[in-house]
Coordinates of N, CA and C in Angstrom, one line a residue:
X77 N 89.0 98.0 -6.1 CA 87.6 97.9 -6.2 C 87.2 97.4 -7.6
X78 N 88.1 97.3 -8.5 CA 87.8 96.8 -9.8 C 87.4 95.3 -9.7
X79 N 86.4 94.9 -10.5 CA 86.0 93.5 -10.4 C 85.2 93.1 -9.2
X80 N 84.7 94.1 -8.4 CA 84.0 93.8 -7.2 C 82.6 94.4 -7.2
X81 N 82.0 94.5 -8.4 CA 80.8 95.2 -8.6 C 79.7 94.6 -7.7
X82 N 79.6 93.3 -7.6 CA 78.5 92.7 -6.8 C 78.7 93.0 -5.3
X83 N 80.0 92.9 -4.9 CA 80.2 93.2 -3.5 C 79.9 94.7 -3.2
X84 N 80.2 95.6 -4.1 CA 79.9 97.0 -3.9 C 78.4 97.2 -3.8
X85 N 77.6 96.4 -4.6 CA 76.2 96.5 -4.5 C 75.7 96.1 -3.2
X86 N 76.2 95.0 -2.7 CA 75.9 94.5 -1.4 C 76.2 95.5 -0.3
X87 N 77.4 96.1 -0.4 CA 77.9 97.0 0.5 C 76.9 98.2 0.6
X88 N 76.5 98.7 -0.6 CA 75.6 99.9 -0.6 C 74.2 99.5 0.0
X89 N 73.7 98.3 -0.3 CA 72.5 97.8 0.3 C 72.5 97.8 1.8
X90 N 73.6 97.2 2.3 CA 73.8 97.1 3.8 C 73.9 98.5 4.4
X91 N 74.6 99.4 3.7 CA 74.7 100.8 4.2 C 73.3 101.4 4.4
X92 N 72.4 101.3 3.4 CA 71.1 101.9 3.4 C 70.3 101.3 4.5
X93 N 70.3 99.9 4.5 CA 69.4 99.2 5.5 C 69.8 99.5 6.9
X94 N 71.1 99.5 7.2 CA 71.6 99.7 8.6 C 71.3 101.2 9.0
X95 N 71.5 102.1 8.1 CA 71.4 103.5 8.4 C 69.9 103.8 8.7
X96 N 69.0 103.2 8.0 CA 67.6 103.4 8.3 C 67.2 102.8 9.7
X97 N 67.8 101.7 10.0 CA 67.6 101.1 11.3 C 68.1 102.0 12.4
X98 N 69.2 102.6 12.2 CA 69.8 103.5 13.2 C 69.0 104.8 13.3
X99 N 68.5 105.3 12.1 CA 67.9 106.6 12.1 C 66.5 106.6 12.7
X100 N 65.7 105.7 12.3 CA 64.3 105.7 12.6 C 64.0 105.3 14.1
X101 N 64.3 104.0 14.4 CA 63.9 103.6 15.8 C 64.7 104.3 16.9
X102 N 65.9 104.8 16.6 CA 66.7 105.5 17.6 C 66.5 107.0 17.6
X103 N 65.5 107.5 16.9 CA 65.3 108.9 16.9 C 65.1 109.6 18.3
X104 N 64.4 108.9 19.2 CA 64.3 109.5 20.6 C 65.6 109.7 21.2
X105 N 66.6 108.8 21.0 CA 67.9 108.9 21.5 C 68.6 110.2 20.9
X106 N 68.4 110.4 19.6 CA 69.0 111.6 19.0 C 68.5 112.8 19.7
X107 N 67.2 112.8 20.0 CA 66.6 114.0 20.7 C 67.2 114.2 22.0
X108 N 67.3 113.1 22.8 CA 67.9 113.3 24.1 C 69.4 113.8 24.1
X109 N 70.1 113.3 23.1 CA 71.5 113.8 22.9 C 71.5 115.3 22.6
X110 N 70.6 115.7 21.7 CA 70.5 117.1 21.3 C 70.2 118.0 22.5
X111 N 69.3 117.5 23.3 CA 69.0 118.3 24.5 C 70.2 118.4 25.5
X112 N 70.9 117.3 25.7 CA 72.0 117.3 26.5 C 73.1 118.3 26.0
X113 N 73.3 118.3 24.7 CA 74.4 119.2 24.1 C 74.0 120.6 24.4
X114 N 72.7 121.0 24.1 CA 72.3 122.4 24.2 C 72.2 122.8 25.6
X115 N 71.9 121.9 26.6 CA 71.8 122.3 28.0 C 73.1 122.4 28.7
X116 N 74.2 121.9 28.1 CA 75.5 121.8 28.8 C 76.5 122.7 28.2
X117 N 76.3 123.3 27.0 CA 77.3 124.2 26.4 C 76.6 125.0 25.4
X118 N 77.2 126.2 25.1 CA 76.7 127.1 24.1 C 77.1 126.6 22.7
X119 N 76.3 126.9 21.7 CA 76.7 126.4 20.4 C 75.6 125.5 19.8
X120 N 75.8 125.2 18.5 CA 74.8 124.3 17.8 C 74.9 122.9 18.3
X121 N 73.8 122.1 18.0 CA 73.8 120.7 18.3 C 74.8 119.9 17.4
X122 N 74.7 120.3 16.1 CA 75.5 119.5 15.1 C 76.8 120.3 14.7
X123 N 77.8 119.5 14.4 CA 79.0 120.0 13.8 C 79.1 119.6 12.3
X124 N 79.1 120.7 11.5 CA 79.1 120.4 10.0 C 80.5 120.9 9.5
X125 N 81.1 120.2 8.6 CA 82.3 120.6 8.0 C 82.5 120.0 6.7
X126 N 83.1 120.8 5.7 CA 83.4 120.2 4.4 C 84.5 119.2 4.5
X127 N 84.3 118.1 3.8 CA 85.3 117.0 3.8 C 85.4 116.5 2.3
X128 N 86.5 116.0 1.9 CA 86.7 115.4 0.6 C 86.2 113.9 0.7
X129 N 85.3 113.5 -0.3 CA 84.8 112.2 -0.3 C 85.3 111.4 -1.5
X130 N 84.5 110.5 -2.0 CA 84.9 109.7 -3.2 C 85.3 110.6 -4.3
X131 N 86.5 110.3 -4.9 CA 87.0 111.1 -6.0 C 87.1 112.6 -5.7
X132 N 87.4 112.9 -4.5 CA 87.6 114.3 -4.0 C 86.3 115.2 -4.1
X133 N 85.2 114.6 -4.2 CA 83.9 115.3 -4.2 C 83.7 115.8 -2.7
X134 N 83.5 117.1 -2.6 CA 83.3 117.8 -1.3 C 81.9 117.6 -0.8
X135 N 81.8 117.2 0.5 CA 80.4 117.1 1.1 C 80.5 117.6 2.5
X136 N 79.4 117.9 3.1 CA 79.4 118.3 4.5 C 79.2 117.1 5.4
X137 N 80.1 116.8 6.3 CA 80.0 115.7 7.2 C 79.2 116.2 8.5
X138 N 78.3 115.3 8.9 CA 77.5 115.6 10.1 C 78.0 114.9 11.3
X139 N 78.1 115.6 12.4 CA 78.4 115.0 13.7 C 77.7 115.7 14.8
X140 N 77.5 115.1 15.9 CA 77.1 115.8 17.1 C 78.3 116.6 17.6
X141 N 78.0 117.9 18.0 CA 79.1 118.7 18.4 C 79.6 118.3 19.8
X142 N 81.0 118.1 19.9 CA 81.6 117.6 21.1 C 82.6 118.6 21.7
X143 N 82.9 119.6 20.9 CA 83.9 120.6 21.3 C 83.3 122.0 21.5
X144 N 84.0 122.8 22.2 CA 83.6 124.2 22.4 C 83.7 124.9 21.1
X145 N 82.7 125.9 20.9 CA 82.8 126.7 19.6 C 84.2 127.3 19.4
X146 N 84.7 127.3 18.2 CA 86.0 127.8 17.9 C 87.2 126.9 18.1
X147 N 86.9 125.7 18.5 CA 87.9 124.7 18.8 C 88.3 123.8 17.6
X148 N 87.7 124.1 16.5 CA 87.9 123.1 15.4 C 89.2 123.2 14.7
X149 N 90.0 124.2 14.9 CA 91.3 124.3 14.3 C 92.3 123.4 15.0
X150 N 93.0 122.5 14.3 CA 93.8 121.6 14.9 C 95.3 121.7 14.3
X151 N 96.2 121.2 15.1 CA 97.6 121.2 14.6 C 98.0 119.8 14.3
X152 N 98.8 119.6 13.3 CA 99.2 118.2 12.9 C 99.9 117.6 14.1
X153 N 99.6 116.3 14.4 CA 100.2 115.6 15.5 C 99.5 115.9 16.8
X154 N 98.5 116.8 16.9 CA 97.8 117.1 18.1 C 96.4 116.4 18.0
X155 N 96.3 115.2 18.5 CA 95.0 114.6 18.5 C 94.1 115.0 19.6
X156 N 92.9 114.8 19.5 CA 91.9 115.2 20.6 C 91.9 114.0 21.5
X157 N 92.4 114.2 22.7 CA 92.5 113.2 23.7 C 91.3 113.3 24.7
X158 N 91.2 112.3 25.6 CA 90.1 112.2 26.5 C 90.1 113.3 27.5
X159 N 91.3 113.9 27.8 CA 91.4 115.0 28.8 C 91.5 116.4 28.1
X160 N 91.3 116.4 26.8 CA 91.4 117.7 26.1 C 90.4 118.7 26.6
X161 N 90.9 119.9 27.0 CA 90.0 120.9 27.6 C 89.1 121.6 26.6
X162 N 89.3 121.3 25.3 CA 88.4 121.8 24.2 C 87.1 121.0 24.1
X163 N 87.1 119.8 24.7 CA 86.0 119.0 24.6 C 85.0 119.3 25.7
X164 N 83.7 119.4 25.4 CA 82.7 119.7 26.4 C 82.5 118.4 27.3
X165 N 81.8 118.6 28.4 CA 81.6 117.5 29.4 C 80.8 116.4 28.7
X166 N 79.7 116.7 28.1 CA 78.9 115.7 27.4 C 79.7 115.2 26.2
X167 N 80.5 116.1 25.6 CA 81.3 115.7 24.4 C 82.2 114.5 24.7
X168 N 82.8 114.5 25.9 CA 83.7 113.4 26.3 C 83.0 112.1 26.2
X169 N 81.8 112.0 26.7 CA 81.0 110.8 26.7 C 80.6 110.4 25.3
X170 N 80.2 111.4 24.5 CA 79.8 111.2 23.1 C 81.0 110.6 22.3
X171 N 82.2 111.2 22.5 CA 83.4 110.7 21.7 C 83.8 109.4 22.2
X172 N 83.7 109.1 23.5 CA 84.2 107.8 24.0 C 83.3 106.7 23.5
X173 N 82.0 107.0 23.4 CA 81.0 105.9 22.9 C 80.8 106.0 21.4
X174 N 81.4 107.0 20.7 CA 81.3 107.1 19.3 C 79.9 107.6 18.9
X175 N 79.1 108.0 19.9 CA 77.7 108.5 19.5 C 77.8 109.7 18.7
X176 N 78.9 110.5 18.9 CA 79.0 111.7 18.1 C 79.0 111.5 16.6
X177 N 79.4 110.3 16.2 CA 79.5 109.9 14.8 C 78.1 109.5 14.2
X178 N 77.2 109.2 15.0 CA 75.9 108.6 14.6 C 75.2 109.5 13.5
X179 N 75.2 110.8 13.6 CA 74.5 111.6 12.5 C 75.1 111.3 11.1
X180 N 76.2 110.7 11.0 CA 76.8 110.4 9.7 C 76.0 109.4 8.9
X181 N 75.0 108.7 9.6 CA 74.1 107.9 8.8 C 73.4 108.7 7.8
X182 N 73.2 110.0 8.0 CA 72.6 110.8 7.0 C 73.5 110.9 5.8
X183 N 74.8 111.1 6.0 CA 75.7 111.1 4.9 C 75.7 109.7 4.2
X184 N 75.6 108.7 4.9 CA 75.5 107.3 4.3 C 74.3 107.2 3.4
X185 N 73.1 107.6 3.9 CA 71.9 107.6 3.1 C 72.0 108.4 1.9
X186 N 72.7 109.5 2.0 CA 72.8 110.4 0.8 C 73.9 109.9 -0.2
X187 N 74.5 108.8 0.2 CA 75.5 108.2 -0.7 C 76.9 108.9 -0.7
X188 N 77.1 109.8 0.3 CA 78.4 110.5 0.5 C 79.4 109.7 1.3
X189 N 78.9 108.8 2.1 CA 79.7 108.0 3.0 C 79.2 106.5 3.0
X190 N 80.0 105.7 3.6 CA 79.6 104.3 3.8 C 79.8 104.0 5.3
X191 N 79.2 102.9 5.7 CA 79.5 102.5 7.1 C 80.9 102.2 7.4
X192 N 81.6 101.6 6.4 CA 83.0 101.3 6.6 C 83.8 101.9 5.4
X193 N 85.0 102.5 5.8 CA 85.8 103.1 4.8 C 86.8 104.0 5.4
X194 N 87.8 104.6 4.7 CA 88.7 105.5 5.3 C 88.0 106.7 5.9
X195 N 88.4 107.2 7.0 CA 87.7 108.4 7.6 C 87.9 109.6 6.7
X196 N 86.9 110.4 6.6 CA 87.0 111.6 5.7 C 87.8 112.7 6.5
X197 N 88.9 113.2 5.8 CA 89.7 114.2 6.4 C 89.3 115.6 6.1
X198 N 90.0 116.5 6.6 CA 89.7 117.9 6.2 C 90.3 118.2 4.9
X199 N 89.7 119.2 4.2 CA 90.2 119.5 2.8 C 91.6 119.9 2.8
X200 N 92.1 120.6 3.9 CA 93.5 121.1 4.0 C 94.5 119.9 3.9
X201 N 94.0 118.7 4.3 CA 94.9 117.6 4.3 C 95.3 117.2 2.8
X202 N 94.5 117.5 1.9 CA 94.7 117.1 0.5 C 96.1 117.5 0.0
X203 N 96.6 118.7 0.4 CA 97.9 119.2 -0.1 C 99.0 118.3 0.3
X204 N 98.8 117.4 1.3 CA 99.9 116.5 1.7 C 99.8 115.1 1.0
X205 N 98.8 114.9 0.2 CA 98.6 113.6 -0.5 C 99.5 113.5 -1.6
X206 N 100.1 112.3 -1.7 CA 100.9 111.9 -2.9 C 100.0 110.9 -3.6
X207 N 100.6 110.3 -4.7 CA 99.8 109.3 -5.5 C 99.3 108.2 -4.6
X208 N 100.1 107.7 -3.7 CA 99.8 106.5 -2.9 C 98.6 106.8 -2.0
X209 N 98.8 107.9 -1.2 CA 97.8 108.3 -0.2 C 96.4 108.6 -0.9
X210 N 96.5 109.2 -2.1 CA 95.3 109.6 -2.8 C 94.4 108.4 -3.1
X211 N 94.9 107.2 -3.0 CA 94.1 106.0 -3.3 C 93.0 105.9 -2.3
X212 N 93.1 106.5 -1.1 CA 92.1 106.4 -0.1 C 90.8 107.2 -0.5
X213 N 90.9 108.0 -1.6 CA 89.8 108.7 -2.1 C 89.1 107.9 -3.2
X214 N 89.5 106.7 -3.5 CA 88.9 105.9 -4.5 C 87.7 105.1 -4.0
X215 N 87.3 105.3 -2.8 CA 86.2 104.6 -2.2 C 85.5 105.6 -1.3
X216 N 84.2 105.4 -1.0 CA 83.4 106.3 -0.1 C 84.1 106.3 1.3
X217 N 84.2 107.4 1.9 CA 84.7 107.4 3.3 C 83.7 106.8 4.2
X218 N 84.2 106.3 5.4 CA 83.4 105.5 6.2 C 83.2 106.1 7.6
X219 N 82.2 105.6 8.3 CA 82.0 106.0 9.7 C 83.0 105.4 10.6
X220 N 83.4 104.2 10.2 CA 84.5 103.5 10.9 C 85.4 102.9 9.8
X221 N 86.6 102.6 10.2 CA 87.5 102.1 9.2 C 88.6 101.2 9.8
X222 N 89.4 100.6 8.9 CA 90.5 99.7 9.4 C 91.5 100.4 10.3
X223 N 91.8 101.6 10.1 CA 92.7 102.4 11.0 C 92.1 102.6 12.3
X224 N 90.7 102.9 12.3 CA 90.0 103.2 13.5 C 89.9 102.0 14.5
X225 N 90.0 100.8 13.9 CA 89.9 99.6 14.8 C 91.3 99.0 15.0
X226 N 92.3 99.7 14.7 CA 93.7 99.2 14.8 C 94.6 100.1 15.7
X227 N 93.9 101.0 16.4 CA 94.7 101.9 17.3 C 94.3 103.3 17.1
X228 N 93.9 103.7 15.9 CA 93.4 105.0 15.6 C 94.4 106.1 16.1
X229 N 94.0 106.9 17.0 CA 94.8 108.1 17.4 C 96.1 107.7 18.0
X230 N 96.3 106.4 18.4 CA 97.6 106.0 18.9 C 98.6 105.6 17.8
X231 N 98.1 105.7 16.5 CA 98.9 105.4 15.4 C 99.5 106.7 14.8
X232 N 100.6 106.6 14.1 CA 101.1 107.8 13.4 C 100.1 108.0 12.2
X233 N 100.1 109.2 11.6 CA 99.3 109.5 10.5 C 99.7 108.6 9.3
X234 N 101.0 108.3 9.1 CA 101.4 107.5 8.0 C 100.9 106.1 8.1
X235 N 100.8 105.5 9.4 CA 100.3 104.2 9.6 C 98.8 104.1 9.3
X236 N 98.1 105.2 9.7 CA 96.7 105.2 9.4 C 96.4 105.3 7.9
X237 N 97.2 106.1 7.2 CA 97.1 106.1 5.7 C 97.4 104.7 5.1
X238 N 98.4 104.1 5.6 CA 98.8 102.8 5.1 C 97.6 101.8 5.2
X239 N 97.0 101.8 6.4 CA 95.8 100.9 6.6 C 94.6 101.3 5.7
X240 N 94.5 102.6 5.5 CA 93.4 103.1 4.6 C 93.6 102.6 3.2
X241 N 94.8 102.7 2.7 CA 95.1 102.3 1.3 C 95.0 100.8 1.2
X242 N 95.4 100.0 2.2 CA 95.2 98.6 2.2 C 93.8 98.3 2.1
X243 N 92.9 99.0 2.8 CA 91.5 98.7 2.8 C 90.9 98.9 1.4
X244 N 91.3 100.0 0.8 CA 90.8 100.3 -0.6 C 91.2 99.2 -1.6
X245 N 92.5 98.8 -1.4 CA 93.0 97.8 -2.4 C 92.5 96.4 -2.1
X246 N 92.0 96.1 -0.9 CA 91.6 94.8 -0.5 C 90.2 94.7 0.0
X247 N 89.4 95.7 -0.4 CA 88.0 95.7 0.1 C 87.3 94.4 -0.1
X248 N 86.5 94.0 0.9 CA 85.6 92.8 0.7 C 84.5 92.9 1.8
X249 N 83.4 92.3 1.5 CA 82.3 92.3 2.5 C 82.8 91.7 3.8
X250 N 83.6 90.6 3.7 CA 84.1 89.9 4.9 C 85.0 90.9 5.7
X251 N 85.8 91.7 5.0 CA 86.7 92.6 5.8 C 85.8 93.7 6.4
X252 N 84.8 94.1 5.8 CA 83.8 95.1 6.4 C 83.2 94.5 7.6
X253 N 82.8 93.2 7.5 CA 82.2 92.6 8.7 C 83.2 92.5 9.9
X254 N 84.4 92.2 9.6 CA 85.4 92.1 10.7 C 85.6 93.5 11.3
X255 N 85.6 94.6 10.5 CA 85.8 95.9 11.0 C 84.6 96.4 11.8
X256 N 83.4 96.0 11.4 CA 82.2 96.4 12.2 C 82.3 95.7 13.5
X257 N 82.6 94.4 13.5 CA 82.6 93.7 14.8 C 83.7 94.2 15.7
X258 N 84.9 94.6 15.1 CA 86.0 95.2 15.9 C 85.5 96.5 16.5
X259 N 84.7 97.3 15.7 CA 84.3 98.6 16.1 C 83.4 98.5 17.4
X260 N 82.6 97.4 17.5 CA 81.9 97.2 18.7 C 82.8 97.0 19.9
X261 N 83.9 96.3 19.7 CA 84.9 96.2 20.8 C 85.6 97.5 21.1
X262 N 85.9 98.3 20.1 CA 86.5 99.6 20.3 C 85.6 100.5 21.2
X263 N 84.3 100.5 20.9 CA 83.3 101.3 21.6 C 83.2 100.8 23.1
X264 N 83.3 99.5 23.3 CA 83.1 99.0 24.6 C 84.4 99.0 25.4
X265 N 85.6 98.8 24.8 CA 86.8 98.7 25.5 C 87.8 99.8 25.3
X266 N 87.6 100.6 24.2 CA 88.5 101.7 24.0 C 89.5 101.4 22.8
X267 N 89.9 102.5 22.2 CA 90.8 102.3 21.0 C 92.2 101.7 21.4
X268 N 92.7 102.1 22.6 CA 94.0 101.7 23.0 C 94.1 100.2 23.2
X269 N 93.0 99.5 23.4 CA 92.9 98.1 23.6 C 93.4 97.3 22.3
X270 N 93.3 98.0 21.2 CA 93.6 97.3 19.9 C 94.8 97.8 19.2
X271 N 95.6 98.6 20.0 CA 96.9 99.1 19.5 C 97.8 97.8 19.3
X272 N 98.5 97.8 18.2 CA 99.4 96.6 17.8 C 98.6 95.3 17.6
X273 N 97.3 95.5 17.4 CA 96.5 94.3 17.1 C 95.7 94.5 15.8
X274 N 96.4 94.9 14.8 CA 95.7 95.1 13.5 C 95.1 93.9 12.9
X275 N 94.0 94.1 12.2 CA 93.3 93.0 11.6 C 94.0 92.4 10.4
X276 N 95.0 93.2 9.9 CA 95.7 92.8 8.7 C 97.2 93.0 8.8
X277 N 98.0 92.4 8.0 CA 99.4 92.6 8.0 C 99.7 93.3 6.7
X278 N 100.4 94.4 6.8 CA 100.7 95.2 5.6 C 102.2 95.5 5.6
X279 N 102.7 95.8 4.3 CA 104.1 96.1 4.2 C 104.4 97.5 4.8
X280 N 105.6 97.6 5.2 CA 106.1 98.9 5.8 C 106.7 99.7 4.7
X281 N 107.0 101.0 4.9 CA 107.7 101.8 4.0 C 107.1 103.0 3.5
X282 N 105.8 103.3 3.9 CA 105.2 104.5 3.5 C 105.8 105.7 4.3
X283 N 106.2 106.7 3.7 CA 106.9 107.7 4.4 C 106.0 108.5 5.4
X284 N 106.7 108.8 6.5 CA 106.0 109.6 7.5 C 105.6 111.0 6.9
X285 N 104.5 111.5 7.3 CA 104.1 112.9 6.9 C 104.7 113.9 7.9
X286 N 105.2 114.9 7.4 CA 105.9 115.9 8.2 C 104.9 116.4 9.3
X287 N 105.4 116.3 10.6 CA 104.5 116.6 11.7 C 104.3 118.1 11.9
X288 N 104.9 118.9 11.1 CA 104.8 120.3 11.3 C 103.7 121.0 10.5
X289 N 103.2 120.2 9.6 CA 102.1 120.7 8.8 C 100.8 120.7 9.5
X290 N 99.8 121.4 9.0 CA 98.5 121.4 9.7 C 97.8 120.0 9.7
X291 N 97.3 119.7 10.8 CA 96.7 118.3 11.0 C 95.6 118.0 10.1
X292 N 95.5 116.8 9.7 CA 94.3 116.2 9.0 C 93.6 115.5 10.1
X293 N 92.6 116.0 10.6 CA 91.9 115.4 11.7 C 91.0 114.2 11.2
X294 N 91.2 113.1 11.7 CA 90.5 111.9 11.2 C 89.2 111.7 11.8
X295 N 88.9 112.5 12.8 CA 87.6 112.4 13.4 C 86.8 113.7 13.1

């Protein structure tokens, strides 16, 4: 990110502009989604959780709730799949279309997140970070990211970290644009469509994270 002050300024300007566009005109859709969540399952409309952001600063991430209350504890290596019985009926639709992530425009407006960047993980995941993986905290976390448009849950955790670090070290507005456009494809066609079709080529060799430790949920 060093030497890219102008691009960071453009990135922040785009973040604010797009978030306002999503927030204001689409407010009726927010209300409809909230009604559907409350009418089909018990629990709150929103899912709030502490996550580490830029330079490990803790913030509360906002999402539409898609899982049954008490289902937030995850196990490393156990991703939330489309047939997961912890996900509510409306939650499956929200997760498939990524609508559950839309409230994070509030995090973007607050300066806690960006439209594009490494997904914010749970605080518990920090204990697994080494010096290399910690680089993903050198930039604001994003609503979508390089790993999310390269296979996401179908990738190992180590591969997702590798893509996150690549993004941090090679950030550009052009790369952001490519990720945003690919995100549209992911929403329309599904994450599995882009498995083994990464936008970038990166070196191999980042060690796999032990699969027995508690999961860092990327969503």
